[in-house]
XYZ file of C-alpha atoms in Angstrom:
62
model
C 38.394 7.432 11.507
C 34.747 8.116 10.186
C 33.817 9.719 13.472
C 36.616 11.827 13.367
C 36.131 12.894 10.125
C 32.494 13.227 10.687
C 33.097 15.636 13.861
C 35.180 18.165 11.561
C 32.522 18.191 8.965
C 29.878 18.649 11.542
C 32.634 22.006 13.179
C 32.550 23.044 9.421
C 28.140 22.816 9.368
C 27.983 24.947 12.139
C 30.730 27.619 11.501
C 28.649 27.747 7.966
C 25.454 27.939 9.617
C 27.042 31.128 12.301
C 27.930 32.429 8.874
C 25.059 32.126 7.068
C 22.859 34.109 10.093
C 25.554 36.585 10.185
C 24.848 37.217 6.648
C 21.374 37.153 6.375
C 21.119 39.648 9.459
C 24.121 42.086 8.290
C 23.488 46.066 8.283
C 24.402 46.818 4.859
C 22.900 45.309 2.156
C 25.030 46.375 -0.063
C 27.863 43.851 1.341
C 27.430 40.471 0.283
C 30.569 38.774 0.501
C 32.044 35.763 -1.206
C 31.325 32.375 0.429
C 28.398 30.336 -0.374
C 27.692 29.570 3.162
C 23.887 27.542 2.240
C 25.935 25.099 0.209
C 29.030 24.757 2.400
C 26.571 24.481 5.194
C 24.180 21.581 3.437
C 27.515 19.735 1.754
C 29.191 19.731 5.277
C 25.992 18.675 7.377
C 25.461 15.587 4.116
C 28.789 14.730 4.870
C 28.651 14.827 8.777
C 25.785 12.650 9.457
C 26.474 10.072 6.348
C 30.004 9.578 8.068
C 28.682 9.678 11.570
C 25.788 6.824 10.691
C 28.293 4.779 8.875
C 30.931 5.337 11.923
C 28.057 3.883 14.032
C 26.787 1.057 11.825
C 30.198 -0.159 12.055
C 30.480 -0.188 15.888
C 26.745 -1.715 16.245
C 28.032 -4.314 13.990
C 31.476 -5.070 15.798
């Protein structure tokens, strides 16, 4: 369940990340859009290898 869960949040790190490049890079400076994509991408990528070292703690330890 924790490597499942850890997989998504890792998806959601690096569809922040493409975001985050797309905005830094954009023509128009004028356009900054909405989403916090630094903190969605540091939150998600916390989340994805906490979950993802616990998931495998747990199947080192049987």
């Amino acid at each position: 369940m924790m490597t499942i869960a850890g997989g998504i949040a890792a998806l959601v790190a690096a569809v922040a990340w493409i975001g985050d490049r797309r905005r830094m890079r954009r023509r128009n400076l004028d356009q900054v859009g909405f989403m916090p994509w630094t903190m969605i991408f540091f939150w998600s990528l916390l989340a994805a290898v906490l979950l993802i070292g616990l998931a495998g703690r747990a199947l080192l330890a049987g």
